[in-house]
Coordinates of C-alpha atoms in Angstrom, one line a residue:
M1 CA 11.7 -49.3 70.2
Y2 CA 13.6 -50.7 67.5
R3 CA 12.6 -53.8 67.8
D4 CA 8.5 -53.2 67.3
A5 CA 9.3 -50.5 65.2
K6 CA 9.8 -53.8 62.9
K7 CA 6.7 -55.7 63.8
S8 CA 3.9 -53.4 61.7
R9 CA 6.8 -52.0 59.5
A10 CA 9.8 -54.6 58.7
N11 CA 11.4 -52.3 57.2
V12 CA 12.3 -49.7 58.9
G13 CA 15.3 -47.8 60.1
D14 CA 16.6 -49.7 57.4
E15 CA 18.7 -47.0 56.7
L16 CA 20.2 -45.8 60.3
T17 CA 21.8 -50.0 59.9
P18 CA 25.5 -48.7 60.7
Q19 CA 23.5 -46.8 64.2
L20 CA 21.4 -49.4 65.1
S21 CA 23.9 -51.9 65.5
T22 CA 26.2 -49.6 67.4
L23 CA 23.3 -48.7 70.1
K24 CA 22.7 -52.6 70.2
N25 CA 26.9 -53.1 70.6
L26 CA 26.2 -50.7 73.4
A27 CA 23.3 -51.9 75.4
N28 CA 24.7 -55.4 74.4
S29 CA 28.8 -54.6 76.4
A30 CA 29.2 -55.5 80.6
E31 CA 29.6 -51.9 81.4
I32 CA 25.5 -51.0 80.9
K33 CA 25.2 -54.0 81.7
A34 CA 26.7 -53.5 85.5
V35 CA 24.4 -50.4 84.9
E36 CA 21.3 -50.3 87.2
S37 CA 18.5 -49.0 85.7
V38 CA 16.6 -45.6 86.5
F39 CA 13.0 -44.2 85.6
P40 CA 13.9 -40.8 84.9
D41 CA 11.9 -38.2 86.6
L42 CA 10.8 -34.9 85.5
L43 CA 13.9 -33.1 87.3
I44 CA 16.5 -35.4 85.6
I45 CA 14.1 -34.5 81.9
D46 CA 15.2 -31.2 82.3
S47 CA 18.3 -30.8 83.9
M48 CA 19.1 -33.2 80.8
R49 CA 18.1 -30.8 77.7
R50 CA 20.4 -28.3 79.8
L51 CA 23.9 -30.1 78.5
G52 CA 23.4 -29.1 74.9
S53 CA 20.7 -29.3 71.8
T54 CA 21.7 -33.3 71.2
W55 CA 20.3 -34.3 74.9
R56 CA 17.6 -31.7 74.3
V57 CA 16.6 -34.3 71.0
V58 CA 17.5 -37.1 74.1
A59 CA 15.7 -35.4 76.5
D60 CA 12.0 -35.2 74.5
L61 CA 12.5 -38.1 74.0
A62 CA 12.6 -39.7 77.2
E63 CA 9.8 -37.9 78.7
K64 CA 7.6 -39.1 76.0
L65 CA 8.7 -42.5 77.1
R66 CA 8.0 -41.7 80.5
K67 CA 4.3 -40.5 79.6
E68 CA 4.3 -43.9 78.2
D69 CA 5.4 -46.5 79.9
S70 CA 3.4 -44.4 83.6
G71 CA 0.5 -45.5 81.7
D72 CA -0.9 -42.4 80.7
L73 CA -1.2 -42.1 76.9
W74 CA -4.5 -40.3 76.9
R75 CA -2.4 -37.1 77.8
L76 CA 1.1 -38.2 75.0
A77 CA -2.8 -38.7 72.2
I78 CA -3.9 -35.3 73.1
E79 CA -0.4 -33.7 72.9
Q80 CA 0.0 -35.7 69.1
L81 CA -3.4 -35.3 68.3
A82 CA -4.9 -32.0 69.8
P83 CA -2.8 -29.4 68.0
D84 CA -3.7 -30.3 65.2
D85 CA -7.3 -28.0 63.9
S86 CA -7.7 -30.1 60.6
I87 CA -8.7 -33.1 63.0
A88 CA -9.8 -31.8 65.4
W89 CA -13.7 -31.4 64.8
R90 CA -13.3 -35.0 63.4
L91 CA -12.2 -36.3 66.7
F92 CA -15.3 -34.2 68.0
H93 CA -17.2 -36.6 65.9
L94 CA -15.3 -40.0 67.4
G95 CA -15.0 -39.1 70.6
I96 CA -19.3 -38.7 70.5
L97 CA -19.3 -42.2 68.5
G98 CA -17.3 -43.6 71.5
T99 CA -19.9 -42.6 74.0
V100 CA -22.2 -43.7 72.1
L101 CA -21.3 -47.5 71.3
G102 CA -19.8 -47.1 75.8
V103 CA -23.6 -46.9 76.2
L104 CA -23.6 -49.5 74.1
E105 CA -22.3 -52.3 76.4
E106 CA -23.0 -50.7 79.4
L107 CA -26.3 -51.5 78.7
G108 CA -25.9 -55.0 78.1
C109 CA -25.8 -54.8 74.6
R110 CA -22.8 -56.1 71.8
V111 CA -22.1 -54.6 69.5
V112 CA -20.6 -56.3 65.7
S113 CA -18.4 -53.9 63.5
R114 CA -19.7 -54.1 59.9
R115 CA -17.4 -51.9 57.8
P116 CA -14.1 -49.3 58.1
L117 CA -15.0 -45.6 59.1
A118 CA -14.1 -44.8 56.0
G119 CA -16.3 -42.2 53.8
R120 CA -15.9 -45.4 50.7
S121 CA -18.0 -47.9 52.8
H122 CA -21.2 -48.7 52.6
G123 CA -23.9 -49.9 54.5
P124 CA -24.7 -49.2 58.8
A125 CA -20.9 -49.2 60.3
Y126 CA -21.8 -51.3 63.7
R127 CA -25.0 -54.2 64.3
V128 CA -25.9 -53.8 67.6
E129 CA -26.4 -57.1 69.1
I130 CA -29.6 -57.5 71.8
P131 CA -30.5 -59.8 74.0
G132 CA -34.1 -61.1 72.9
A133 CA -34.6 -58.8 70.7
T134 CA -34.1 -57.7 67.0
A135 CA -30.5 -56.2 66.4
W136 CA -30.7 -52.9 65.8
D137 CA -28.2 -50.6 62.7
L138 CA -25.7 -48.2 63.7
W139 CA -24.6 -45.1 61.1
F140 CA -21.4 -43.9 60.7
E141 CA -22.6 -40.8 57.8
A142 CA -25.6 -42.2 57.3
G143 CA -26.1 -40.7 53.8
D144 CA -25.6 -44.1 52.4
I145 CA -28.1 -45.1 54.1
W146 CA -30.4 -43.7 51.3
N147 CA -28.8 -45.6 48.4
S148 CA -30.8 -49.1 48.5
P149 CA -32.9 -48.7 44.7
D150 CA -35.9 -49.8 47.7
T151 CA -35.9 -45.6 48.9
K152 CA -35.6 -42.0 48.6
E153 CA -34.3 -39.4 50.2
P154 CA -37.3 -36.2 50.3
Y155 CA -34.9 -33.9 49.6
V156 CA -33.4 -35.3 46.2
L157 CA -36.6 -36.2 45.1
A158 CA -37.8 -33.0 45.6
T159 CA -34.2 -30.8 43.3
S160 CA -34.7 -33.6 40.9
G161 CA -35.6 -30.4 38.1
L162 CA -32.6 -28.3 39.7
V163 CA -29.3 -28.0 36.7
R164 CA -27.5 -28.2 40.3
R165 CA -28.4 -31.5 41.4
G166 CA -28.7 -32.4 45.6
R167 CA -27.6 -35.2 47.3
T168 CA -28.2 -37.7 49.2
K169 CA -27.6 -36.4 53.7
G170 CA -27.2 -38.1 56.5
A171 CA -27.3 -37.3 60.3
D172 CA -23.8 -38.0 61.8
I173 CA -24.8 -41.0 63.5
F174 CA -28.2 -42.8 63.1
L175 CA -28.9 -45.5 65.5
V176 CA -32.2 -47.6 64.2
D177 CA -34.7 -50.5 65.8
H178 CA -36.0 -51.8 62.3
K179 CA -37.8 -53.8 64.5
S180 CA -40.2 -51.5 66.3
R181 CA -39.8 -48.5 63.7
Y182 CA -37.5 -46.2 66.6
G183 CA -34.5 -43.9 65.5
I184 CA -31.6 -41.6 67.7
V185 CA -30.1 -39.2 65.8
I186 CA -26.8 -37.5 66.2
E187 CA -25.8 -34.1 65.4
C188 CA -22.2 -32.7 65.7
K189 CA -21.0 -29.6 65.4
Y190 CA -17.4 -29.2 67.3
T191 CA -17.9 -25.1 67.1
A192 CA -19.3 -22.3 69.5
E193 CA -20.7 -20.4 66.9
G194 CA -24.6 -19.2 66.8
D195 CA -25.3 -19.5 62.8
Y196 CA -23.3 -22.3 62.7
L197 CA -25.6 -23.9 65.3
R198 CA -28.7 -23.3 64.3
R199 CA -27.8 -24.9 61.2
G200 CA -27.2 -27.9 63.4
Y201 CA -31.0 -28.4 64.6
E202 CA -32.2 -27.1 60.8
Q203 CA -30.3 -30.6 59.6
A204 CA -31.1 -32.3 62.6
L205 CA -34.7 -31.8 62.3
T206 CA -34.4 -32.3 58.6
Y207 CA -32.8 -36.0 59.1
L208 CA -35.4 -37.5 62.4
L209 CA -38.3 -36.4 60.1
E210 CA -36.7 -37.6 56.7
A211 CA -36.3 -40.7 58.3
R212 CA -39.8 -41.0 60.1
T213 CA -41.1 -40.9 56.6
E214 CA -39.5 -44.5 55.2
F215 CA -37.4 -46.1 58.2
I216 CA -38.6 -45.0 61.4
D217 CA -42.5 -43.6 63.3
S218 CA -40.7 -42.2 66.6
G219 CA -37.9 -41.0 67.5
E220 CA -35.5 -38.4 69.2
A221 CA -33.3 -36.4 68.1
F222 CA -29.3 -34.6 69.5
V223 CA -27.4 -32.0 68.5
V224 CA -24.3 -31.9 70.2
A225 CA -20.8 -29.3 71.2
P226 CA -18.4 -28.2 73.6
I227 CA -19.3 -27.6 76.7
E228 CA -18.6 -24.5 76.3
A229 CA -21.2 -23.6 73.9
A230 CA -23.8 -25.7 75.4
P231 CA -23.1 -25.8 79.2
K232 CA -27.0 -26.3 80.2
L233 CA -29.2 -28.9 78.1
G234 CA -32.6 -27.7 76.6
T235 CA -35.0 -29.8 74.4
G236 CA -38.1 -28.6 71.6
R237 CA -40.6 -30.8 70.8
T238 CA -41.0 -31.0 67.5
L239 CA -44.0 -33.1 65.4
A240 CA -40.4 -35.0 64.2
G241 CA -40.3 -35.8 67.3
S242 CA -37.7 -34.4 70.4
L243 CA -34.6 -32.5 69.6
T244 CA -31.8 -31.4 72.0
F245 CA -29.1 -29.1 72.6
C246 CA -26.2 -30.3 74.5
A247 CA -22.6 -30.5 75.5
P248 CA -20.5 -34.4 75.2
E249 CA -20.7 -34.4 79.2
H250 CA -23.9 -34.8 79.0
L251 CA -24.6 -37.6 76.4
R252 CA -23.9 -40.2 77.8
G253 CA -26.7 -39.9 81.0
L254 CA -29.5 -39.2 77.6
L255 CA -28.5 -42.0 75.3
I256 CA -28.9 -44.0 78.9
A257 CA -32.6 -42.9 80.0
A258 CA -33.4 -43.1 75.8
L259 CA -32.2 -46.5 75.0
R260 CA -33.3 -47.9 78.6
S261 CA -36.8 -47.3 77.5
A262 CA -36.7 -48.0 73.5
L263 CA -35.2 -51.2 75.0
A264 CA -37.0 -52.5 77.1
S265 CA -40.4 -52.1 74.9
G266 CA -38.1 -54.0 72.2
K267 CA -37.6 -57.0 74.9
A268 CA -40.9 -56.9 75.8
R269 CA -42.7 -57.8 72.5
G270 CA -40.0 -60.8 71.7
G271 CA -37.9 -58.8 69.5

């Protein structure tokens, strides 16, 4: 672990040099090298915990290393991150983005990262390259799409006379084909509260409608909530386009259906 950590941070463990040197000498001793190493099972680790406070620390470390070596990194990541409620909504947001990226690659697109997923970054997060057609833009937190001098967000114009002026807003995820002027808006709501979900409807519909004033002529929107909040699909038809409430478990199939038609249409026009 120490050797691996040094590759990413050169000064890691400097304050523990004597202890680490002792461990290194011990590991290189003939007595230790003569012992056959055994991958610890859960019974051995539980037994180790009963030996005292120091061994409990060793047991906790052994269990984490066992999970990593056994390839159960998903469970390890959940145990490390899931307890932090302050980032749960952000992980949900990133998970939905991952679903979108996976669907695009599954449909034969090449997704190219264009910038970090950071609040101060500008421009589309990804370029979606499509064989035989013009590339699409994929925005992550798409408020910056209105920062061009040639575009004015209707909300900002409408609130320009207020004392507290409005600011640009944007969908959590916005996939747009500028050539055919088609787009998909995705709003992520990590909640089961009805009032908050209703806000998701209002936001997604606003983003879709505003996008039609500048960037697209047709499109659809999805509000994604946890499966406990959205066990079944629901779709409403509006003048701006269809709007569907769904869970992450539904999103992949919905996106495949929507994108297959849109991608085929773009290829038929030859980009």
